[in-house]
PDB file of C-alpha atoms in Angstrom:
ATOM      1  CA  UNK A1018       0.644  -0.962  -2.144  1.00 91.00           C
ATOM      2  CA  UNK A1019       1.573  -0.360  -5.686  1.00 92.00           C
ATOM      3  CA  UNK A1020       2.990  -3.689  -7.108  1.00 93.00           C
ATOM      4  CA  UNK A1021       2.164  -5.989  -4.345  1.00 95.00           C
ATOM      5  CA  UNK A1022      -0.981  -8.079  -3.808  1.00 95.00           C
ATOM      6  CA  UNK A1023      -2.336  -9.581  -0.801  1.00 94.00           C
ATOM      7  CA  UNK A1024       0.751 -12.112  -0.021  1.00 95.00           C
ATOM      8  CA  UNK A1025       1.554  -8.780   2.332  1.00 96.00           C
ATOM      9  CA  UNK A1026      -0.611 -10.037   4.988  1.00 96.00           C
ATOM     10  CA  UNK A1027      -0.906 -13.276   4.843  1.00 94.00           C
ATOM     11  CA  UNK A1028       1.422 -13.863   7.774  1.00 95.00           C
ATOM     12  CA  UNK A1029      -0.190 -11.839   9.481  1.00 97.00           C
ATOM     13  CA  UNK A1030      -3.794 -12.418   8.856  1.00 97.00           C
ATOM     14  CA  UNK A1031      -3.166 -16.650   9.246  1.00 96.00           C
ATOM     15  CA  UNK A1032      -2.194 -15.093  13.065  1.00 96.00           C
ATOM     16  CA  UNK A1033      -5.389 -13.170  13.232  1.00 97.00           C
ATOM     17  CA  UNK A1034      -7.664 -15.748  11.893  1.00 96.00           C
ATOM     18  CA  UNK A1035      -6.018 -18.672  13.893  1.00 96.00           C
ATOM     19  CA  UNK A1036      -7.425 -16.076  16.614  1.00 96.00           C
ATOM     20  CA  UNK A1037     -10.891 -15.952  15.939  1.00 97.00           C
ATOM     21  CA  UNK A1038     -10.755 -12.995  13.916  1.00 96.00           C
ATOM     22  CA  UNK A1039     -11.964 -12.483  10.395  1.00 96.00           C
ATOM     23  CA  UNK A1040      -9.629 -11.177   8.177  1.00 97.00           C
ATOM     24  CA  UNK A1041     -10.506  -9.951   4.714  1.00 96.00           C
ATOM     25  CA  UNK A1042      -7.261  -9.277   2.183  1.00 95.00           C
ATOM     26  CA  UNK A1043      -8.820  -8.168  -1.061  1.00 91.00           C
ATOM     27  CA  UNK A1044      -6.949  -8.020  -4.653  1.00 90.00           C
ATOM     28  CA  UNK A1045      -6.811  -3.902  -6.165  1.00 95.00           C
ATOM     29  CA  UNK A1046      -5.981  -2.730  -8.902  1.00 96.00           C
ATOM     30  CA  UNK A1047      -2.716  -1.862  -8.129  1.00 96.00           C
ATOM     31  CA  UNK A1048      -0.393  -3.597 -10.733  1.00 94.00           C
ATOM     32  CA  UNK A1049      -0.263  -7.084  -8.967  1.00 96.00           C
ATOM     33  CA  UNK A1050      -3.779  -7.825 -10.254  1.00 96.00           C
ATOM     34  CA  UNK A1051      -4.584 -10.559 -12.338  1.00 96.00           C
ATOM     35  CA  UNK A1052      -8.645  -9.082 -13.225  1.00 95.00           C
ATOM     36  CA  UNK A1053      -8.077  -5.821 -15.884  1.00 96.00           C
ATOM     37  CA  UNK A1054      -9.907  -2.923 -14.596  1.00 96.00           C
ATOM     38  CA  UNK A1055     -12.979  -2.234 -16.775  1.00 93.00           C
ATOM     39  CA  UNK A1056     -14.058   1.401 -15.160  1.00 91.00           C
ATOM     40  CA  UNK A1057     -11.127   3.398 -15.430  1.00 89.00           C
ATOM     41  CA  UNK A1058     -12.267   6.044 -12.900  1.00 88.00           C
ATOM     42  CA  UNK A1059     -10.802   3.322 -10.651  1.00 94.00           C
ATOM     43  CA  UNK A1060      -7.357   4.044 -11.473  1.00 95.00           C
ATOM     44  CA  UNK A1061      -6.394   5.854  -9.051  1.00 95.00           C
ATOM     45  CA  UNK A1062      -5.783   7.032  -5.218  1.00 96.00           C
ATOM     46  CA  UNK A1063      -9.534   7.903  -4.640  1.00 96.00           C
ATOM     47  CA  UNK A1064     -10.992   5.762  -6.796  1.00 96.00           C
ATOM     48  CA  UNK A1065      -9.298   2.592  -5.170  1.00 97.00           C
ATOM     49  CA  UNK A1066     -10.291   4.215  -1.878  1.00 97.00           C
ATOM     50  CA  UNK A1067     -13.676   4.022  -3.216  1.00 97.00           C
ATOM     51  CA  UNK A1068     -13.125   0.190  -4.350  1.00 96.00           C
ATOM     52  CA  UNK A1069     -12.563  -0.342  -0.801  1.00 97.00           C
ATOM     53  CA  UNK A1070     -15.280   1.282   0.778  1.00 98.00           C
ATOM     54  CA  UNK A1071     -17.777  -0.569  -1.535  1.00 97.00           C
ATOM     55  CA  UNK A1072     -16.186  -3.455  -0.889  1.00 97.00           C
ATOM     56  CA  UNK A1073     -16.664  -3.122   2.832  1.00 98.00           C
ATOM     57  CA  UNK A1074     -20.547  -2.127   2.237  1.00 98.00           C
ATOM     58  CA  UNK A1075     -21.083  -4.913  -0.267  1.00 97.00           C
ATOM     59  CA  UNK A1076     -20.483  -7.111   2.599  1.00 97.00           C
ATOM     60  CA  UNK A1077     -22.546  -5.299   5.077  1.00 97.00           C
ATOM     61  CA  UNK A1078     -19.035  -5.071   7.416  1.00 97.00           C
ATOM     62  CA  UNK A1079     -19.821  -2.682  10.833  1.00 97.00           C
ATOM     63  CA  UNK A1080     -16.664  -1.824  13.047  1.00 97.00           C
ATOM     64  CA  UNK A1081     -14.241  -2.370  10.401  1.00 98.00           C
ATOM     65  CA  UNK A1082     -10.823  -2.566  11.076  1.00 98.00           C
ATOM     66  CA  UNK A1083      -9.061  -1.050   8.422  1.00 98.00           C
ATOM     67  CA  UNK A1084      -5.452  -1.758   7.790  1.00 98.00           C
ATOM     68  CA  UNK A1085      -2.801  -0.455   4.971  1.00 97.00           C
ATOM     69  CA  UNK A1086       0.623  -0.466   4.349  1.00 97.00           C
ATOM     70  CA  UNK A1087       2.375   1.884   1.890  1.00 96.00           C
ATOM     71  CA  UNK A1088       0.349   3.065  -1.124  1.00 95.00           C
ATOM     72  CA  UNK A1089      -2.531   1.494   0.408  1.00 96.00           C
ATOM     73  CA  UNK A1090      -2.022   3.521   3.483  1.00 97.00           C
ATOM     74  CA  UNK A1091      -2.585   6.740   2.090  1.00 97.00           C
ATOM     75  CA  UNK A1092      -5.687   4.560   0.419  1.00 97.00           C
ATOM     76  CA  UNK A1093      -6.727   4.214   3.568  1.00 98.00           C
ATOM     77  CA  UNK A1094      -6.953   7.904   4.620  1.00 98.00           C
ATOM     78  CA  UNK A1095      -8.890   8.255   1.814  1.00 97.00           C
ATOM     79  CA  UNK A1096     -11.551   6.072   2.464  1.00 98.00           C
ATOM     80  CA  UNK A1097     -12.028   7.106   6.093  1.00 97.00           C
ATOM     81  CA  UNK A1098     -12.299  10.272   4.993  1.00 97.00           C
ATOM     82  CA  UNK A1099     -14.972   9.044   2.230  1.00 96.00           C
ATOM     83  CA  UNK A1100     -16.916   7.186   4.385  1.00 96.00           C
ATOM     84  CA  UNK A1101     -16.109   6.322   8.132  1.00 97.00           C
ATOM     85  CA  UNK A1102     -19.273   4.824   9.486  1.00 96.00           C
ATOM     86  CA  UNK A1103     -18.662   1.346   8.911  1.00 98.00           C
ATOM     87  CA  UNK A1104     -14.601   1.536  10.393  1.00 98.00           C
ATOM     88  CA  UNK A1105     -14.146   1.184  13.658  1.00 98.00           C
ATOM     89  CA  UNK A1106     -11.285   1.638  13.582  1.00 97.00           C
ATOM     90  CA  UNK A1107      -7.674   2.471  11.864  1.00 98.00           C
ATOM     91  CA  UNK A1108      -4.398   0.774  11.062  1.00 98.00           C
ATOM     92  CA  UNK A1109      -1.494   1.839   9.685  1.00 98.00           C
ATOM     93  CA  UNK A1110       1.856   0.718   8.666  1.00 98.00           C
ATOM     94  CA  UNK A1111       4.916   2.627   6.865  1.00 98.00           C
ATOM     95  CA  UNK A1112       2.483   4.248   4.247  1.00 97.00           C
ATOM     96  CA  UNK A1113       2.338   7.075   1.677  1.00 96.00           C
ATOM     97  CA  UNK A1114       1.504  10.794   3.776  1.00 96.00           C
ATOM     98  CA  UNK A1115       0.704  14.373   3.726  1.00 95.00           C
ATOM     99  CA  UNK A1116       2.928  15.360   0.335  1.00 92.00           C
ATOM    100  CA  UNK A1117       4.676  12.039   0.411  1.00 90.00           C
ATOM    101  CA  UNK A1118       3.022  10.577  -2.309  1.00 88.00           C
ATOM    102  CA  UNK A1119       5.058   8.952  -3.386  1.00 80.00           C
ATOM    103  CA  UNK A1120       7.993   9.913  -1.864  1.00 81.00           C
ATOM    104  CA  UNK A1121      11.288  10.045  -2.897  1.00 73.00           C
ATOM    105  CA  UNK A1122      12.914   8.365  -4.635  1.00 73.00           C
ATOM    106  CA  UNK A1123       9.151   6.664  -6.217  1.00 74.00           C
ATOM    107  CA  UNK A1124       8.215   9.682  -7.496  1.00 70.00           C
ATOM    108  CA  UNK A1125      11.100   9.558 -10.076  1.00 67.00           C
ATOM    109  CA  UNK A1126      10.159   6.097 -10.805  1.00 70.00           C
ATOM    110  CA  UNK A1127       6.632   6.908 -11.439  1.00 68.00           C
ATOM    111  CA  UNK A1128       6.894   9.857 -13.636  1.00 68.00           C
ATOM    112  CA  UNK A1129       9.728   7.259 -16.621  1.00 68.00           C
ATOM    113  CA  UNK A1130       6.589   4.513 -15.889  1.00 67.00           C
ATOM    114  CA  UNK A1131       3.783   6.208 -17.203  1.00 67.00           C
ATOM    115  CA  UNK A1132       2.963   3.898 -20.303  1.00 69.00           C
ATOM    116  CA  UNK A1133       2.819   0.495 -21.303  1.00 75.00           C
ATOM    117  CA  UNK A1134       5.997  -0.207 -22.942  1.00 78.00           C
ATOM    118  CA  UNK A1135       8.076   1.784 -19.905  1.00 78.00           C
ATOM    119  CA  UNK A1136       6.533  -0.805 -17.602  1.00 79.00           C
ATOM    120  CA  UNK A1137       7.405  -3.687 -19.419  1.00 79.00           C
ATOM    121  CA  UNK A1138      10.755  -3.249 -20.374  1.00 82.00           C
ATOM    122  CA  UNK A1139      11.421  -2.035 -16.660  1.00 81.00           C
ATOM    123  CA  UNK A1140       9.963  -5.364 -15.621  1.00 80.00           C
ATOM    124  CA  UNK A1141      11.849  -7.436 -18.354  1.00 85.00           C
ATOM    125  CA  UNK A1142      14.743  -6.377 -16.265  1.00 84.00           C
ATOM    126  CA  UNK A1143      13.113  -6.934 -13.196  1.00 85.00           C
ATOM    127  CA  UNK A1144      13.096 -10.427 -14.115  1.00 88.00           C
ATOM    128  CA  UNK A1145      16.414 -11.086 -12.768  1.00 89.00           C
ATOM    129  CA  UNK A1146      16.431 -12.003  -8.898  1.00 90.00           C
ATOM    130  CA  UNK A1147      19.429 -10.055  -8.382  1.00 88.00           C
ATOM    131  CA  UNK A1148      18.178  -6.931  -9.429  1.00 87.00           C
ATOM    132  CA  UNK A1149      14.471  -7.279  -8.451  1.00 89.00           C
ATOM    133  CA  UNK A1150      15.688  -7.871  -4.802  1.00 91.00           C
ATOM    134  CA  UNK A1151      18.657  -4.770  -4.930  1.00 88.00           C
ATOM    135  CA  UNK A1152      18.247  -1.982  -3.254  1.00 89.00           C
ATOM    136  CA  UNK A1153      17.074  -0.407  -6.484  1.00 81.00           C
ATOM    137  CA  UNK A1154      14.156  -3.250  -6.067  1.00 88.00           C
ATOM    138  CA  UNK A1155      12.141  -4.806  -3.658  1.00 92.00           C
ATOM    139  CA  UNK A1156      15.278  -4.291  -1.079  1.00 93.00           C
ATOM    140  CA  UNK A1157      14.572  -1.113  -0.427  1.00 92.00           C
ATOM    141  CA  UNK A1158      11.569  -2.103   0.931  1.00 95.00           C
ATOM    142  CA  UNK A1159      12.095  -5.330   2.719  1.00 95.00           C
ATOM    143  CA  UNK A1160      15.142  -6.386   4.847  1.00 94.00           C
ATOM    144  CA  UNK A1161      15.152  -9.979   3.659  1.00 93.00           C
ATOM    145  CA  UNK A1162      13.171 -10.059   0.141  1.00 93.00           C
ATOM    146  CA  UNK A1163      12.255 -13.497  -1.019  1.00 95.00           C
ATOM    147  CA  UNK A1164      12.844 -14.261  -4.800  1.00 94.00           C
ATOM    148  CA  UNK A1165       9.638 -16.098  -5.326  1.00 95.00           C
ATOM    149  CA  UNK A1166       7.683 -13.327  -3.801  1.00 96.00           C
ATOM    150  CA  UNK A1167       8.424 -10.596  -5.705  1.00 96.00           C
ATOM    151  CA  UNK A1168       8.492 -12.943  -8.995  1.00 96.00           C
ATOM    152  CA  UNK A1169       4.326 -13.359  -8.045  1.00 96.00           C
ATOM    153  CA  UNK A1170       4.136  -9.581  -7.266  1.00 95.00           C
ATOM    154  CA  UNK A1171       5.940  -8.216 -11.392  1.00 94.00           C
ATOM    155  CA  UNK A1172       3.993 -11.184 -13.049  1.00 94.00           C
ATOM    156  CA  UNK A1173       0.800  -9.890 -14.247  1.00 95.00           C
ATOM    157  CA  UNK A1174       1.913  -7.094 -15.311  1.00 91.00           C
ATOM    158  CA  UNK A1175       4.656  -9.677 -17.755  1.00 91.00           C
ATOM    159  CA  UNK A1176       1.827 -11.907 -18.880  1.00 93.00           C
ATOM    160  CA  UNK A1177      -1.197  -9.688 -19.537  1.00 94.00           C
ATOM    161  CA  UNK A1178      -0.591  -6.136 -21.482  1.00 91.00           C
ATOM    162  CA  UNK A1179      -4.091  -5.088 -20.226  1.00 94.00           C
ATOM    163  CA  UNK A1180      -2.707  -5.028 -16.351  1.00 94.00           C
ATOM    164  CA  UNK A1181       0.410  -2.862 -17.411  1.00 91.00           C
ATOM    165  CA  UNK A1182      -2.143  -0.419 -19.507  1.00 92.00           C
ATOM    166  CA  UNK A1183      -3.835  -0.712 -15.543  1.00 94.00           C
ATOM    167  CA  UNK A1184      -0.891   0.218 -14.421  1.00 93.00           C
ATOM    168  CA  UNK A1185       0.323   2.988 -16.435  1.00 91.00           C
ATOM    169  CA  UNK A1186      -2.953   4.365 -16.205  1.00 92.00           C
ATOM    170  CA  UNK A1187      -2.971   4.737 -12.121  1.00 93.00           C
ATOM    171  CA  UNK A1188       0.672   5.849 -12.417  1.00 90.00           C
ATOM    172  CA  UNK A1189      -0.365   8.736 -14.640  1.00 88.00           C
ATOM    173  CA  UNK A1190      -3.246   9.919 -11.718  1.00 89.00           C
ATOM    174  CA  UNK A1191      -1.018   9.502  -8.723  1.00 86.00           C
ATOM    175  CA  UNK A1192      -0.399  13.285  -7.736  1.00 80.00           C
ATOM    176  CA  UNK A1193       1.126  14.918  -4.081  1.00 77.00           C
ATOM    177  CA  UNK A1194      -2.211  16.874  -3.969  1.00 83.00           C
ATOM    178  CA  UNK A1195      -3.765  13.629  -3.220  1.00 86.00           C
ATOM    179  CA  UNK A1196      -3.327  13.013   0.507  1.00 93.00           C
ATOM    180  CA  UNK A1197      -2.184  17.064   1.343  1.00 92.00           C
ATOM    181  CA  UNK A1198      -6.049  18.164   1.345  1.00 90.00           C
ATOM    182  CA  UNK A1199      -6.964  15.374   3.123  1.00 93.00           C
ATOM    183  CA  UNK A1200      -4.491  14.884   5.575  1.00 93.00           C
ATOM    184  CA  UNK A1201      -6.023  18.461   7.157  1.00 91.00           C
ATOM    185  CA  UNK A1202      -9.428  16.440   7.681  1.00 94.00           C
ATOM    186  CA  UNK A1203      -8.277  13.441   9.328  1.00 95.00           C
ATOM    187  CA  UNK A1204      -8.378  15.393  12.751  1.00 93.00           C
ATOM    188  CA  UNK A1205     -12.014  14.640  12.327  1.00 94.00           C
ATOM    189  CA  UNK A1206     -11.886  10.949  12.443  1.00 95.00           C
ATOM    190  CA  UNK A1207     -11.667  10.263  16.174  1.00 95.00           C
ATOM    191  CA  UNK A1208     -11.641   6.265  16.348  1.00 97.00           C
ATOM    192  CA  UNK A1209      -8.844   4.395  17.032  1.00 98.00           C
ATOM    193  CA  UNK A1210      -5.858   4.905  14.920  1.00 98.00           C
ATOM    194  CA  UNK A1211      -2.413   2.457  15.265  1.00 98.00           C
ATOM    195  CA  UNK A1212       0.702   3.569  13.543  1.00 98.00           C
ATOM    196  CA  UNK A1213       2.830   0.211  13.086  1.00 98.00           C
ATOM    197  CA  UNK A1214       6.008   1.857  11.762  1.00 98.00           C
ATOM    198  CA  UNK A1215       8.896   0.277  10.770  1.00 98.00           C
ATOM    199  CA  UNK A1216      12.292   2.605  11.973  1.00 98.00           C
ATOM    200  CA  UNK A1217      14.444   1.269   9.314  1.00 96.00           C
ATOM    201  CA  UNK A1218      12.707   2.866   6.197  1.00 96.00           C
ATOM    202  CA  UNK A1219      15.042   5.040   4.623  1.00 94.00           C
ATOM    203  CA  UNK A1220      11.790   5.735   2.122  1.00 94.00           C
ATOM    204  CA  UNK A1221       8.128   6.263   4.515  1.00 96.00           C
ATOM    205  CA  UNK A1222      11.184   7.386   7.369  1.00 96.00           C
ATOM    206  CA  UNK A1223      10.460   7.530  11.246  1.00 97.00           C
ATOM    207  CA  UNK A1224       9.999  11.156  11.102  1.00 97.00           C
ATOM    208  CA  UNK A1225       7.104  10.776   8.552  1.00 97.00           C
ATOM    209  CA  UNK A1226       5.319   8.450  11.061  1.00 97.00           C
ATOM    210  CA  UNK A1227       5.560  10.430  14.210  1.00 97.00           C
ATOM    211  CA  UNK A1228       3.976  13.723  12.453  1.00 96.00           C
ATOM    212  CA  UNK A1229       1.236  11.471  10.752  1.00 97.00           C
ATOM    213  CA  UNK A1230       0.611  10.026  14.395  1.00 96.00           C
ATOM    214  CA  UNK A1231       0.004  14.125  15.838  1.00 95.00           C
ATOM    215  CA  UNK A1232      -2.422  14.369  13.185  1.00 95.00           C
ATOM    216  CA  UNK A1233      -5.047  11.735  14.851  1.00 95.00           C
ATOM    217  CA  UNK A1234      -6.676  13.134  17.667  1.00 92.00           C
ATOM    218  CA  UNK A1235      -6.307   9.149  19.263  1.00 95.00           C
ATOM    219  CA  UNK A1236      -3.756   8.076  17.824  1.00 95.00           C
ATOM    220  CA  UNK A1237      -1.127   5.263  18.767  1.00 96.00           C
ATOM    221  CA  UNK A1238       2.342   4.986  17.366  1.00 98.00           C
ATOM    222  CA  UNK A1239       4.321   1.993  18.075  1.00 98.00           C
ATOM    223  CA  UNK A1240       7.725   2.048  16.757  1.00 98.00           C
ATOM    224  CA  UNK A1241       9.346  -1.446  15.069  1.00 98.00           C
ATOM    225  CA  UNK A1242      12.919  -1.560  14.977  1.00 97.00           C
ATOM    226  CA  UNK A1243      14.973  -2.870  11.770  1.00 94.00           C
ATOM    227  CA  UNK A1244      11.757  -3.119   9.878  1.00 97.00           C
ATOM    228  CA  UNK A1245      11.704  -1.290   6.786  1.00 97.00           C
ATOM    229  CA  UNK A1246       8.514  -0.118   4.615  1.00 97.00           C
ATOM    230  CA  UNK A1247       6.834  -4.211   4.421  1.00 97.00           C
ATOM    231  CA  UNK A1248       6.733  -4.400   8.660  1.00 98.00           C
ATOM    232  CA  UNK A1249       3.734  -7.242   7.898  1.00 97.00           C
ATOM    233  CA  UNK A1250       6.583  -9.202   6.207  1.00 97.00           C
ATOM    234  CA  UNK A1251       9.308  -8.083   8.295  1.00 97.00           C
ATOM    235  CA  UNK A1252       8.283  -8.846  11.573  1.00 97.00           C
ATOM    236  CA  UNK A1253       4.652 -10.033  11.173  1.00 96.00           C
ATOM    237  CA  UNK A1254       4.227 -10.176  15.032  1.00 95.00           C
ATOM    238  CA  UNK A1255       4.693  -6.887  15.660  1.00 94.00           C
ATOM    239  CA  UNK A1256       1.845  -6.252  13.157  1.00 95.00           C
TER     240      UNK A1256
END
């Protein structure tokens, strides 16, 4: 998602790989990288999705499991939607859907963070642990946030100017129309599909999850009380 980075799964990938099962949890360009983007045509929803697919065929990966969680959920739709030969099949948890991108109240947030020195004065304040972890923060997200976590997750975009220029940039492309046209084609994908949804999210809410669920024509939904948006951090098992 926006303003995380791969520290999302390791919980639950250590699990998975522990059980014989490769997992692979790239960096994107999302605001929690540490690489500036050269090809801006990669900032943004589709053109991450299409990081991700090229990633996956750059590695010659059949029968892909694909999992994503928030921003990178709706990512996710994308790419199947791009390119679903090599996935085998789909995971999601508490993620960005239909005209829910972002939804409230990140939409708001978005629009006031749509240059470089917005970002960084936002995340001057977000400096402080108490704040960064509110409700207005990372709590909203995450039932139990841990201060040294979200420190990693607001860093690059405090040391390098390039990765808040990143930032601002995919900010300024994120748009509801992304996932509303697509979300009429995902009928078509007819692998696997696992919604991991957390019922405490008062953002991606339990009603949001149950309609994207009727979308997939075999879809699973498994519901995960108390967890909010981060369920891979929340309760890693259920995951």
């Amino acid at each position: 998602g926006i303003l995380v980075d791969g520290q999302l799964w390791h919980g639950v990938a250590d699990s998975l790989g522990r059980a014989g099962y490769r997992c692979i949890v790239p960096t994107l360009p999302l605001g929690s990288h540490t690489i500036p983007v050269t090809d801006a045509a990669a900032l943004s929803l589709p053109g991450v999705a299409e990081i991700v697919n090229d990633a996956i065929a750059a590695l010659d990966l059949t029968d892909v499991t694909l999992v994503g969680s928030d921003t990178g959920g709706g990512i996710c739709q994308l790419a199947v939607d791009a390119r679903p030969d090599r996935i085998g099949r789909l995971v999601l948890t508490n993620c960005d859907a239909f005209d829910q991108c972002p939804p409230f109240p990140f939409g708001a947030v978005f629009g006031m963070l749509r240059g470089p020195i917005s970002i960084r004065t936002l995340f001057l304040l977000m400096r402080i642990p108490a704040l960064r972890n509110s409700p207005l923060g990372f709590g909203l997200l995450l039932s139990r946030p841990d201060a040294r976590l979200t420190a990693d997750w607001i860093r690059p975009c405090l040391k390098d100017a390039r990765i808040c220029r990143d930032l601002a940039a995919l900010l300024r492309q994120v748009a509801t129309a992304d996932l509303t046209e697509v979300a009429a084609r995902l009928t078509r994908f007819a692998k696997p599909v696992t919604l991991v949804w957390g019922q405490g999210d008062r953002v991606f809410t339990p009603r949001l999850g149950r309609r994207l669920a009727e979308v997939f024509s075999n879809g699973k939904l498994i519901e995960v009380p108390n967890a909010r948006t981060f369920v891979s951090l929340d309760n890693p098992d259920a995951v």
